[in-house]
XYZ file of C-alpha atoms in Angstrom:
599
model
C 64.192 318.997 95.612
C 67.127 320.935 94.317
C 67.075 324.705 94.300
C 69.510 324.757 91.367
C 68.137 327.093 88.712
C 67.860 326.014 85.125
C 70.547 327.726 83.052
C 68.929 330.544 81.099
C 69.046 330.609 77.337
C 71.621 333.056 76.059
C 71.798 334.543 72.584
C 74.725 334.450 70.213
C 75.768 337.708 68.576
C 73.630 336.757 65.559
C 70.602 336.200 67.794
C 70.724 332.359 67.957
C 69.472 331.146 71.372
C 71.618 328.531 73.098
C 72.153 326.846 76.458
C 75.396 328.017 78.054
C 76.328 324.550 79.240
C 79.923 325.330 80.202
C 78.956 328.628 81.874
C 81.376 330.892 79.969
C 78.884 333.162 78.212
C 80.030 332.074 74.744
C 78.291 329.716 72.307
C 80.770 326.882 71.872
C 80.333 324.560 68.885
C 78.785 321.789 71.002
C 76.226 324.305 72.288
C 75.315 325.519 68.786
C 71.928 324.021 67.760
C 72.602 324.883 64.113
C 75.602 322.586 63.707
C 75.435 318.951 62.587
C 75.371 316.395 65.389
C 78.780 314.948 64.482
C 80.451 318.363 64.659
C 78.935 319.003 68.082
C 80.005 315.570 69.300
C 83.623 316.055 68.198
C 83.848 319.482 69.814
C 82.528 318.227 73.132
C 84.642 315.076 73.087
C 87.791 317.172 72.666
C 86.914 319.126 75.828
C 86.386 316.082 78.056
C 88.782 314.638 80.613
C 89.314 310.879 80.915
C 87.212 310.922 84.099
C 84.338 312.631 82.304
C 84.561 310.108 79.486
C 84.586 307.186 81.891
C 81.470 308.525 83.627
C 79.590 308.591 80.307
C 80.320 304.889 79.879
C 78.350 303.898 82.979
C 74.595 303.318 82.936
C 73.486 303.332 86.566
C 70.165 302.855 88.323
C 68.057 305.601 89.840
C 64.995 306.017 92.049
C 63.105 309.309 92.263
C 63.765 310.714 95.729
C 65.032 308.550 98.575
C 62.892 305.462 99.072
C 63.755 303.531 102.216
C 67.159 301.863 101.924
C 67.470 302.734 98.232
C 69.377 305.965 97.513
C 68.079 308.071 94.657
C 71.386 308.233 92.807
C 71.660 312.043 92.783
C 75.219 311.828 94.101
C 76.176 309.817 91.031
C 75.517 312.964 88.982
C 77.056 315.526 91.291
C 80.005 313.504 92.586
C 80.824 311.001 89.837
C 79.486 312.679 86.709
C 77.172 309.884 85.528
C 74.523 310.949 83.025
C 72.685 307.706 82.139
C 70.272 305.926 84.461
C 67.728 303.160 84.309
C 64.740 304.225 86.366
C 63.445 301.755 88.895
C 60.173 302.582 90.679
C 58.510 305.391 88.737
C 55.964 307.507 90.623
C 53.002 309.321 89.122
C 53.506 311.534 86.089
C 53.868 314.764 88.052
C 56.525 313.435 90.401
C 58.440 311.731 87.580
C 58.418 314.833 85.370
C 59.548 316.994 88.287
C 62.302 314.486 89.016
C 63.538 314.645 85.430
C 63.772 318.416 85.626
C 65.539 318.170 88.965
C 68.268 315.821 87.719
C 68.692 317.921 84.584
C 69.332 320.897 86.851
C 72.018 318.905 88.650
C 73.650 317.893 85.382
C 73.502 321.452 84.014
C 75.563 322.660 86.966
C 78.491 320.397 86.048
C 81.559 321.653 84.193
C 80.305 320.778 80.716
C 76.571 320.567 81.449
C 76.085 317.179 79.756
C 72.386 316.287 80.166
C 71.067 313.153 81.834
C 69.492 310.363 79.795
C 66.793 308.503 81.731
C 65.900 304.988 80.592
C 63.401 302.353 81.656
C 62.436 298.719 81.333
C 58.820 298.159 80.190
C 56.166 299.986 82.259
C 52.962 299.666 80.268
C 51.972 296.079 81.063
C 50.786 293.948 83.962
C 54.111 292.311 84.917
C 56.076 293.505 87.941
C 59.585 292.080 88.258
C 62.335 294.157 89.926
C 64.848 293.083 87.277
C 62.827 293.119 84.069
C 59.553 295.105 84.098
C 57.557 297.493 86.260
C 53.981 298.586 86.811
C 52.553 301.797 88.255
C 53.105 305.402 87.323
C 49.665 305.811 85.806
C 50.692 304.786 82.280
C 48.125 303.523 79.769
C 48.146 299.752 80.248
C 48.243 297.255 77.418
C 49.046 293.549 77.329
C 52.520 292.174 77.781
C 54.689 292.251 74.625
C 53.728 288.643 73.869
C 50.148 289.939 73.611
C 51.238 292.414 70.947
C 52.507 289.414 69.002
C 49.135 287.705 69.511
C 47.432 290.543 67.624
C 49.784 290.027 64.649
C 48.798 293.539 63.606
C 51.884 295.687 62.944
C 49.789 298.813 62.352
C 48.085 298.444 65.743
C 51.410 297.706 67.433
C 53.030 300.761 65.875
C 50.169 302.977 67.090
C 50.391 301.521 70.576
C 54.197 301.825 70.680
C 53.854 305.476 69.630
C 51.557 305.962 72.646
C 54.165 304.320 74.893
C 56.757 306.673 73.466
C 54.631 309.780 74.026
C 53.965 308.869 77.645
C 57.597 308.009 78.416
C 58.862 311.146 76.716
C 56.352 313.292 78.613
C 57.920 312.356 81.957
C 61.534 312.521 80.722
C 62.306 308.860 79.908
C 64.165 308.922 76.593
C 65.582 305.391 76.251
C 63.404 302.278 76.282
C 65.323 299.245 77.561
C 63.148 297.192 75.233
C 61.973 295.581 73.024
C 63.149 291.991 73.411
C 64.056 290.447 70.070
C 64.488 287.038 71.716
C 62.502 284.122 70.288
C 60.322 282.040 72.624
C 61.700 278.684 71.502
C 62.227 277.279 75.023
C 58.742 277.204 76.619
C 60.038 277.032 80.204
C 61.950 280.320 79.989
C 60.715 282.940 82.480
C 61.047 285.851 80.035
C 58.649 284.696 77.310
C 56.005 287.299 78.184
C 58.491 289.989 77.149
C 59.116 288.496 73.712
C 57.171 288.619 70.453
C 56.753 284.865 70.326
C 58.184 281.757 68.737
C 57.959 282.465 65.030
C 60.867 284.453 63.526
C 58.671 285.978 60.826
C 55.957 287.252 63.157
C 58.488 288.443 65.721
C 60.298 290.363 62.973
C 57.100 292.075 61.797
C 56.098 293.107 65.309
C 59.515 294.287 66.496
C 59.940 296.507 63.446
C 56.542 298.110 64.084
C 57.330 298.550 67.779
C 60.633 300.311 67.098
C 59.061 302.572 64.466
C 56.376 303.533 66.965
C 58.859 304.532 69.669
C 61.610 306.079 67.561
C 59.808 307.343 64.462
C 61.453 307.115 61.063
C 64.705 308.489 62.533
C 65.995 309.443 65.969
C 65.078 313.001 66.908
C 63.700 315.160 69.727
C 60.335 313.374 69.469
C 61.879 309.900 69.791
C 62.334 307.440 72.583
C 65.440 305.472 71.600
C 65.137 301.676 71.702
C 67.738 299.477 73.388
C 66.847 296.182 71.714
C 67.911 293.062 73.623
C 69.404 290.429 74.233
C 71.822 289.970 71.294
C 72.405 287.395 69.757
C 69.073 286.120 71.078
C 68.346 285.143 74.684
C 65.622 282.599 73.930
C 67.452 279.252 73.766
C 68.276 279.111 77.463
C 69.491 275.715 78.642
C 66.371 273.896 79.928
C 64.671 277.283 80.165
C 66.701 278.506 83.151
C 67.164 282.278 83.172
C 70.586 283.855 82.728
C 70.178 286.101 85.773
C 71.145 282.938 87.668
C 74.016 280.472 87.348
C 71.753 277.624 86.198
C 70.953 279.702 83.110
C 74.508 280.672 82.229
C 74.330 279.005 78.784
C 72.433 279.524 75.583
C 72.412 276.216 73.710
C 71.948 275.342 70.041
C 71.352 271.594 69.708
C 69.456 272.286 66.481
C 72.060 274.665 65.042
C 69.400 277.393 64.769
C 71.382 280.524 65.717
C 70.464 282.097 62.372
C 66.763 282.001 63.230
C 67.390 283.804 66.512
C 69.213 286.557 64.647
C 66.321 287.302 62.302
C 64.289 289.537 64.664
C 67.479 291.523 65.326
C 67.942 291.944 61.598
C 64.437 293.452 61.485
C 65.383 295.727 64.402
C 68.481 296.925 62.553
C 66.413 297.617 59.453
C 63.985 299.640 61.608
C 66.921 301.678 62.967
C 67.135 300.579 66.603
C 69.405 303.072 68.339
C 71.003 300.762 70.878
C 71.605 297.082 71.613
C 71.970 295.129 74.851
C 73.843 291.805 74.701
C 72.783 288.708 76.604
C 74.254 287.612 79.922
C 74.562 284.017 78.787
C 77.304 282.140 76.935
C 76.310 281.273 73.325
C 77.482 277.730 73.907
C 78.026 275.528 70.879
C 77.197 278.324 68.433
C 80.684 278.685 67.010
C 81.084 281.975 68.884
C 83.494 282.386 71.794
C 82.452 280.533 74.946
C 82.041 283.568 77.196
C 78.978 285.626 78.080
C 77.827 287.901 75.265
C 78.664 291.030 77.299
C 82.344 290.000 77.192
C 82.307 288.391 73.769
C 84.349 289.922 70.939
C 82.869 287.442 68.460
C 79.346 288.551 69.379
C 79.768 292.339 69.613
C 82.628 293.208 67.271
C 82.506 290.219 64.952
C 78.761 289.698 64.527
C 77.024 292.900 65.639
C 79.532 295.499 64.470
C 81.115 293.460 61.684
C 78.456 291.397 59.933
C 75.584 293.781 60.645
C 77.495 297.079 60.611
C 75.797 298.306 63.789
C 77.407 301.544 65.016
C 74.972 302.469 67.781
C 75.440 302.259 71.537
C 75.993 298.794 73.023
C 75.108 298.719 76.723
C 75.836 295.554 78.665
C 73.084 293.862 80.607
C 73.091 295.167 84.142
C 75.632 294.245 86.814
C 77.419 291.613 84.795
C 80.717 292.607 86.415
C 80.189 293.665 90.028
C 76.724 292.442 90.970
C 74.369 294.572 93.021
C 74.393 295.121 96.756
C 71.582 296.804 98.670
C 72.708 296.778 102.326
C 70.339 294.863 104.560
C 68.084 293.897 101.649
C 69.805 291.842 98.980
C 73.220 291.050 97.563
C 73.133 289.822 93.978
C 76.244 288.212 92.504
C 77.665 289.345 89.160
C 76.487 287.604 85.985
C 79.981 287.243 84.561
C 79.354 283.882 82.954
C 82.432 282.342 81.386
C 84.905 284.857 82.821
C 84.447 284.262 86.551
C 88.144 283.508 87.017
C 89.200 286.938 85.749
C 89.719 289.929 88.027
C 87.301 292.843 87.832
C 89.799 295.006 85.882
C 90.363 292.137 83.463
C 86.609 291.752 82.979
C 86.209 295.493 82.340
C 89.006 295.480 79.783
C 87.561 292.384 78.109
C 84.123 294.027 77.878
C 85.532 297.159 76.258
C 87.745 295.219 73.867
C 84.696 293.131 72.951
C 83.088 296.360 71.713
C 80.639 297.390 74.453
C 80.152 301.127 75.078
C 78.371 301.299 78.433
C 78.521 299.094 81.516
C 74.926 298.538 82.594
C 74.323 298.898 86.323
C 77.864 300.010 87.102
C 78.401 303.360 88.802
C 82.126 303.722 89.601
C 84.202 305.508 86.924
C 87.305 303.991 88.507
C 86.348 300.694 86.869
C 87.223 302.278 83.521
C 89.873 304.770 84.620
C 91.830 301.972 86.255
C 92.178 299.981 83.047
C 93.189 303.137 81.179
C 95.898 303.955 83.726
C 97.174 300.368 83.581
C 97.481 300.571 79.807
C 95.006 297.726 79.254
C 92.635 300.124 77.446
C 93.559 303.303 75.578
C 91.827 306.653 75.889
C 91.209 306.437 72.148
C 89.089 303.348 72.863
C 87.012 305.404 75.315
C 86.545 308.031 72.612
C 84.914 305.456 70.316
C 82.242 304.686 72.885
C 81.711 308.203 74.221
C 81.256 309.423 70.658
C 78.332 307.004 70.206
C 76.824 307.866 73.596
C 76.971 311.610 73.008
C 75.579 311.190 69.510
C 72.345 309.756 70.933
C 72.028 312.559 73.474
C 72.382 315.130 70.708
C 70.008 313.283 68.358
C 67.371 313.122 71.099
C 67.648 316.891 71.545
C 68.752 316.658 75.160
C 71.545 319.208 74.797
C 69.076 321.789 73.518
C 66.183 321.045 75.893
C 66.219 318.152 78.378
C 63.327 319.500 80.438
C 59.683 318.429 80.315
C 56.448 320.291 80.887
C 55.124 318.928 84.170
C 51.511 319.963 83.614
C 51.547 318.579 80.083
C 52.869 315.277 81.424
C 50.056 315.087 83.992
C 47.511 315.709 81.242
C 49.007 313.219 78.775
C 49.985 310.173 80.846
C 47.042 307.842 81.298
C 44.678 310.146 79.422
C 41.355 308.626 78.293
C 42.472 308.236 74.690
C 45.624 306.397 75.675
C 43.808 304.119 78.097
C 41.258 303.331 75.406
C 44.003 302.322 72.981
C 45.651 300.156 75.639
C 42.321 298.429 76.286
C 41.787 297.929 72.555
C 45.129 296.147 72.320
C 44.289 294.043 75.391
C 41.025 292.943 73.758
C 42.664 292.311 70.392
C 45.245 290.026 72.024
C 42.732 287.528 73.486
C 42.901 284.083 71.857
C 39.874 281.800 71.504
C 41.357 278.360 72.111
C 38.217 276.216 72.298
C 34.500 276.197 73.159
C 31.803 278.842 72.932
C 30.851 281.974 74.883
C 28.787 281.342 77.985
C 25.306 282.393 79.035
C 23.801 282.657 82.491
C 23.333 285.111 85.312
C 24.574 283.340 88.456
C 28.369 283.471 88.395
C 31.084 281.764 90.395
C 34.479 283.378 89.814
C 38.103 282.803 90.740
C 40.860 285.249 89.898
C 38.270 287.861 88.898
C 37.309 290.922 90.920
C 33.800 290.113 92.240
C 32.834 293.780 91.938
C 33.603 293.674 88.217
C 31.904 290.302 87.778
C 28.772 291.704 89.453
C 28.247 293.845 86.346
C 27.637 290.634 84.390
C 25.341 288.792 86.783
C 24.866 287.723 90.373
C 28.122 286.566 91.945
C 27.785 283.569 94.242
C 30.290 282.156 96.711
C 29.965 278.455 95.842
C 30.092 276.644 92.503
C 27.037 274.580 93.414
C 24.960 277.786 93.568
C 26.118 279.002 90.127
C 24.928 278.582 86.547
C 28.427 279.091 85.185
C 31.995 279.713 86.361
C 34.773 281.985 85.116
C 38.242 281.094 86.350
C 41.357 283.103 85.535
C 44.408 280.865 85.825
C 48.071 281.770 86.110
C 50.588 279.702 84.169
C 52.110 277.110 86.537
C 55.720 277.492 87.613
C 58.171 276.113 90.161
C 58.637 278.316 93.207
C 62.295 279.184 93.657
C 64.362 280.455 96.570
C 66.017 283.851 96.695
C 64.533 287.335 96.723
C 65.055 287.919 93.006
C 64.580 284.400 91.687
C 61.090 284.263 93.196
C 60.055 286.854 90.612
C 61.182 284.631 87.712
C 58.574 281.991 86.895
C 60.554 279.052 85.572
C 60.410 275.270 85.483
C 57.388 273.018 85.015
C 54.482 274.202 82.878
C 52.055 271.612 84.255
C 49.412 272.205 86.911
C 49.858 270.290 90.126
C 47.787 267.080 89.818
C 45.484 267.984 92.713
C 44.820 271.441 91.245
C 44.240 270.031 87.758
C 41.763 267.532 89.228
C 39.942 270.274 91.140
C 39.619 272.481 88.082
C 38.494 269.611 85.852
C 35.905 268.511 88.409
C 34.508 272.023 88.672
C 34.364 272.317 84.865
C 32.495 269.009 84.639
C 29.961 270.204 87.219
C 28.869 273.393 85.430
C 29.749 275.355 82.280
C 33.142 276.880 82.972
C 35.294 279.389 81.154
C 38.971 278.768 81.859
C 41.017 281.858 81.024
C 44.729 281.065 81.045
C 47.180 283.942 81.522
C 49.896 282.690 79.181
C 53.030 284.387 80.452
C 54.591 281.097 79.296
C 53.066 278.290 77.196
C 51.089 276.499 79.905
C 50.246 272.799 79.588
C 46.431 272.836 79.414
C 46.058 269.168 78.442
C 44.160 268.009 81.569
C 41.804 271.004 81.469
C 40.960 271.571 77.811
C 38.496 268.667 77.403
C 36.360 269.897 80.289
C 36.161 273.640 79.647
C 33.008 275.034 78.059
C 35.249 277.893 76.887
C 39.024 278.047 76.872
C 40.737 281.431 76.391
C 44.388 282.509 76.283
C 45.274 285.991 77.515
C 48.491 287.971 77.894
C 47.444 290.774 80.226
C 43.885 292.055 80.162
C 41.476 293.757 82.550
C 38.707 291.659 84.100
C 35.909 293.409 82.214
C 37.687 292.883 78.888
C 37.990 289.177 79.665
C 34.350 288.941 80.755
C 33.141 290.743 77.639
C 34.845 288.006 75.618
C 33.586 285.204 77.852
C 29.979 286.340 77.375
C 30.363 286.877 73.645
C 30.018 290.654 73.775
C 33.297 291.191 71.932
C 35.058 288.910 69.441
C 38.389 287.264 70.194
C 40.692 287.906 67.247
C 44.150 287.102 68.626
C 46.131 284.061 67.522
C 48.636 282.033 69.485
C 52.170 283.478 69.266
C 53.680 280.091 70.203
C 52.782 276.404 70.373
C 51.099 275.190 73.554
C 52.862 271.936 74.436
C 51.010 268.790 75.425
C 53.272 267.964 78.375
C 56.446 268.790 80.259
C 57.934 265.630 78.759
C 57.407 267.004 75.246
C 59.138 270.229 76.239
C 62.054 268.402 77.818
C 62.547 266.340 74.670
C 62.568 269.393 72.392
C 65.619 271.364 71.271
C 65.892 274.742 73.013
C 66.832 276.706 69.892
C 64.418 275.297 67.304
C 60.994 276.913 66.814
C 57.987 274.570 66.997
C 60.026 271.582 68.153
C 57.693 270.148 70.814
C 56.005 266.977 69.569
C 52.254 267.013 68.935
C 51.387 270.325 70.644
C 47.927 270.690 72.135
C 47.374 273.959 70.254
C 49.611 275.206 67.476
C 51.065 278.604 66.730
C 48.503 280.724 64.857
C 45.510 278.935 66.406
C 42.630 279.341 65.746
C 42.817 281.029 62.350
C 46.341 281.452 61.031
C 48.454 278.764 59.321
C 51.307 277.333 61.295
C 54.552 279.324 61.213
C 58.002 278.172 60.317
C 58.456 274.429 60.724
C 61.166 273.059 62.933
């Protein structure tokens, strides 16, 4: 760890304490905590060089410490002046809080002392994907975001989001690279578990509550700022293929339903989301320009800035321009859909002229300085973006105190009260699809920890020795090649015929609870008639599931999307239209709520 000392608080001649960020012993306007944010921003902006401005417009990645082949990113602060980072693997609360204080020390030693903003993809669920969500760190675990939608309880979601915010803030993470405002209208899409479902109305209610929970009524020192994504709505992916990969380079609108995909974003704007991330994909056939949203003037300046008046930070989705290379591990191509023929400088200039403020995943200030020197982009254009970026740092209180209390973080993160709330939300998200709770004492289990199951009866090794069975099932998917693509569960939603036959035969032989983990809308058609109990879950501990299976706790969640009857029904549906699969097996809102918006 660094031995750099934290800069001491000095006192102005009138007694006002301040951080001497530029090390001159005088309280400059940007260091004055009494001044309005805008005045502090303008003073600091006037002091910055083009290189310092360019560095602010990069949002890199960071790992605490040096982990194998992955550098921590410290040199990006000390050598290149970056001050925004998406955290990758987060350690326990103590190590993460200490790391925050360490990088703030590094930043404080720079010429102007601009503090670091640490950001993160979701960390409070069960999903681990190196590009979209992480587990670990000891945070209080709840269901995936789609499970929050299953509760359809904005008050509960706001309370849980406030817990997420407290835990992130405790360890120094001040920007949430979530929530996803994308609608789950294409059932094959790999990202559905991160959404708030298929219905625009429900998604709008839940996203507004989520943002209020993280940010509060307005952005301040107690906030975690939300970077809502993926504008103008990443749900209608062509045949469900994800936009991290070339097969998913297009959003498609065969039903002309772009307006419905914008509605959750409208709720996010009303709730005051601080930042926005555009989509990788091309909004093809929408009437908007046929280039990826990160590069798209129609999307960012025309729609986001113009129609909606959004003046917050716009950060591109990560590595759209240069890709990501980890020597000896993986080389990921750029996601520059629709502009592949342009040079890197041309793509950078196009992104900035489109209206983006930060380049997600990029770490070389020369990308921006080069287009300024060439005359393709003016320094005044940089000022527009840096002004927005600095504004959020000031609003979050980072210039006045970017440090965290390590011992307080250890005490807060994963505390009993937080874990209890996470478990409450897990339980409230369970959906009773069909059948009745089971009885019996001799259990056969699959996908359940036998040690946990043993608290509910005698666990046996063979179905023929059991009185009942409890099987936790993952949503089917097509295995893909490639280190990253393996983590994205795409393609068919149907169980392999041999596996469906095995499960149905077991369920015919003894009373069986089939508990489907619905990270996507699985096709349960061959299984539903045979299950004594059929449950949908979105991330829940084994004991919470078993409590529901045995009728000890009620299941109050409702489906946040339709469950299709077959892959053929999905393939025939329009990607952009909610509830467009013919004759679904179970409908949105099942078992208690009326169906949502009709297609």
